[in-house]
CSV table of C-alpha atoms in Angstrom, one decimal:
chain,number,residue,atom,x,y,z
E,1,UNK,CA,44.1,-112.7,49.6
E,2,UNK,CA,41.1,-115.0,49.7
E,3,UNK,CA,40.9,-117.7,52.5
E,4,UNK,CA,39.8,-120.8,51.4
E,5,UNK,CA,38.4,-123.5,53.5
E,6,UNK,CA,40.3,-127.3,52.8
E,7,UNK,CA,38.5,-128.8,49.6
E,8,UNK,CA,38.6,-132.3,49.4
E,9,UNK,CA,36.4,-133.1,46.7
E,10,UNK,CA,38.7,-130.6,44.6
E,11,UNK,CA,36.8,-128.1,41.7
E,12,UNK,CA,33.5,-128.5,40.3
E,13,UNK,CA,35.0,-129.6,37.1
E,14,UNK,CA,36.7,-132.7,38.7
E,15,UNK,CA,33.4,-133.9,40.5
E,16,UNK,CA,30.8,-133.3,37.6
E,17,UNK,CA,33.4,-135.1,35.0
E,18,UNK,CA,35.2,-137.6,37.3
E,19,UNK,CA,34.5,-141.0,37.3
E,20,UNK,CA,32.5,-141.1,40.7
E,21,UNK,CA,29.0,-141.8,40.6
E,22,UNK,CA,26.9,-139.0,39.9
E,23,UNK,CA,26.0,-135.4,42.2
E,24,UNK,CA,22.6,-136.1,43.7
E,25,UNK,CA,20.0,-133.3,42.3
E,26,UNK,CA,19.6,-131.7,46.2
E,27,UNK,CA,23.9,-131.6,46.4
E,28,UNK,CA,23.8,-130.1,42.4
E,29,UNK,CA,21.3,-127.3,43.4
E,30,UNK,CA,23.2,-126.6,46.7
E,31,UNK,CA,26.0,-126.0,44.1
E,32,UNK,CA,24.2,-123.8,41.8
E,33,UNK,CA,22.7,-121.7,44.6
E,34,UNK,CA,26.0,-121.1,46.0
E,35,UNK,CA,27.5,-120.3,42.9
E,36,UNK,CA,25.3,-117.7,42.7
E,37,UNK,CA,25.2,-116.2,46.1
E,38,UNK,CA,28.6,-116.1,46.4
E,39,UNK,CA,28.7,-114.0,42.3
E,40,UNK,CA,25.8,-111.8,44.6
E,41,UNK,CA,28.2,-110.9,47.3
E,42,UNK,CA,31.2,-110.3,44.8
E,43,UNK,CA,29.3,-108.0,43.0
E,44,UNK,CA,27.1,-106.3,45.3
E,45,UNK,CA,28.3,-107.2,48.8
E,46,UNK,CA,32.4,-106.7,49.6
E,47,UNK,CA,33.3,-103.3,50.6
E,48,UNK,CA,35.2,-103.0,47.0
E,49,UNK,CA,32.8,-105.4,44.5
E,50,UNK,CA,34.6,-107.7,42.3
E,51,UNK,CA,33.5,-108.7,39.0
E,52,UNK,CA,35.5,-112.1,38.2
E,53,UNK,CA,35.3,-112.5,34.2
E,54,UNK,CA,36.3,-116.7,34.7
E,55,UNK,CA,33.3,-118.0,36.3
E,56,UNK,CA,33.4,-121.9,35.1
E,57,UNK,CA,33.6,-125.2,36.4
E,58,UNK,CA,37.6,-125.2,37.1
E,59,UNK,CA,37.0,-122.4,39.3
E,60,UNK,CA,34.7,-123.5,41.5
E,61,UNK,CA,35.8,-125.2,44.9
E,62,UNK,CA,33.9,-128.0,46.6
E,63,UNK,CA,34.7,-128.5,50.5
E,64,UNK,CA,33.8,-131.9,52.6
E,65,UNK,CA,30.0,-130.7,52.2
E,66,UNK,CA,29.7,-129.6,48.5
E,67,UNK,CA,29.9,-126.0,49.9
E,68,UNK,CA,30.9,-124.2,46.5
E,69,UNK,CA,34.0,-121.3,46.3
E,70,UNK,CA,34.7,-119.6,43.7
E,71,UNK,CA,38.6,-119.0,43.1
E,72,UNK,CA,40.9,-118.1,40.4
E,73,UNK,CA,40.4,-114.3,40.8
E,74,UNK,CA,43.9,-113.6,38.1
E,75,UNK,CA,41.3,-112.0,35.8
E,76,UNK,CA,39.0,-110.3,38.1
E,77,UNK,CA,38.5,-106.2,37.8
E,78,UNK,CA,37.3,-103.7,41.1
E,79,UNK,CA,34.3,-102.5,39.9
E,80,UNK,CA,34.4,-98.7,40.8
E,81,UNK,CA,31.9,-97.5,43.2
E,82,UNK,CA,30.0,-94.8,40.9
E,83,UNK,CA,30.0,-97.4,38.3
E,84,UNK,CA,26.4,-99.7,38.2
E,85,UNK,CA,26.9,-101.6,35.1
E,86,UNK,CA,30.1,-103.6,33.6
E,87,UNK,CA,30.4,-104.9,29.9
E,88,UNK,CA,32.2,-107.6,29.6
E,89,UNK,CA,33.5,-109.0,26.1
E,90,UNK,CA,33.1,-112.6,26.8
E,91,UNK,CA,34.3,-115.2,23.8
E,92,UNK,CA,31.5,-116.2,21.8
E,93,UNK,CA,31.4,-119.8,23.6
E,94,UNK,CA,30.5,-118.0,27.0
E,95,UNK,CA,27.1,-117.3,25.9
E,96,UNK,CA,24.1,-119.7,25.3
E,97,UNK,CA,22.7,-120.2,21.7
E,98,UNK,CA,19.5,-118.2,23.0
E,99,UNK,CA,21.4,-115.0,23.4
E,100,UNK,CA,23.5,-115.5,20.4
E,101,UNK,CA,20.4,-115.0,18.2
E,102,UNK,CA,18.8,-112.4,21.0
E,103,UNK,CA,17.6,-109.3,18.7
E,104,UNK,CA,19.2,-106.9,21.7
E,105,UNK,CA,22.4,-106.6,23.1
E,106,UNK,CA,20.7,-105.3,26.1
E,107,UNK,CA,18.6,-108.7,26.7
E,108,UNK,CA,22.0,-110.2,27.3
E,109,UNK,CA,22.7,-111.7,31.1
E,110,UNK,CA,25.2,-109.9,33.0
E,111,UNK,CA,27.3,-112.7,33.4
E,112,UNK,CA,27.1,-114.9,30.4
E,113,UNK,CA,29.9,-117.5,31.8
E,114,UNK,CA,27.6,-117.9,35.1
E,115,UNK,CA,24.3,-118.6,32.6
E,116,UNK,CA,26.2,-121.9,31.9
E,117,UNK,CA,27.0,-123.4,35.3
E,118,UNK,CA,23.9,-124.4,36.2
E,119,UNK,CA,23.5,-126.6,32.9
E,120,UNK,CA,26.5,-127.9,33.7
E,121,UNK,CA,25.8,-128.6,37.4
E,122,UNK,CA,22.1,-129.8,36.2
E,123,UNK,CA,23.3,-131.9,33.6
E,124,UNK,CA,26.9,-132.8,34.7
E,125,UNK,CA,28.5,-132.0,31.2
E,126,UNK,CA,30.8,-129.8,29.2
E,127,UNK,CA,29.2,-126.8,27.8
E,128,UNK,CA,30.1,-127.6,24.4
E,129,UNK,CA,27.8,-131.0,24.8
E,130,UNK,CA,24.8,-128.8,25.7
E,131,UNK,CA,25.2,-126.5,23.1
């Protein structure tokens, strides 16, 4: 069971599309970073690595200091220790337009859904609106 500290400015989704005044650009990139440090320790870093398959704004935790958490783990998968690579079939509005019209599979991100979150941090938007 994850332990989650108290998060008072509720998920990521709530601050960037709230009606407060807008994430200063140092707080946003704190966000990001974090975001993708804590993905780094899921998937590379716990004794038995995680992959989450629901990375997006909903998910994502703010406490008192814009500390990101990622949570919602009902989708998430072990990935087995022999295994170095997971293929993920993500809905076709996980991925940007670039890698929609990318002439390799292979060029594809590893996490598609994470590729988004920092244009939504950045920009403080839905996905759809940056599409």
């Amino acid at each position: 069971m994850p332990d989650y500290m108290f998060s008072p400015h509720g998920s990521l989704a709530s601050v960037l599309h709230g009606t407060k005044e807008p994430l200063k650009w140092k707080v946003r990139f704190k966000i990001a970073l974090g975001i993708a440090e804590g993905l780094l320790y899921l998937h590379e870093g716990c004794h038995r690595r995680i992959i989450h398959r629901d990375i997006k704004a909903s998910n994502i935790l703010l406490t008192e200091d814009y500390q990101p958490q990622i949570s919602d783990f009902g989708l998430a998968k072990w990935l087995p220790d022999k295994l170095t690579h997971y293929v993920a079939r993500p809905s076709p509005s996980s991925w940007l337009p670039l890698l929609w019209f990318s002439p390799s599979p292979s060029r594809a991100r590893p996490c598609p859904k994470f590729s988004r979150q920092p244009l939504c941090v950045f920009h403080g938007r839905h996905p759809p609106h940056l599409l």
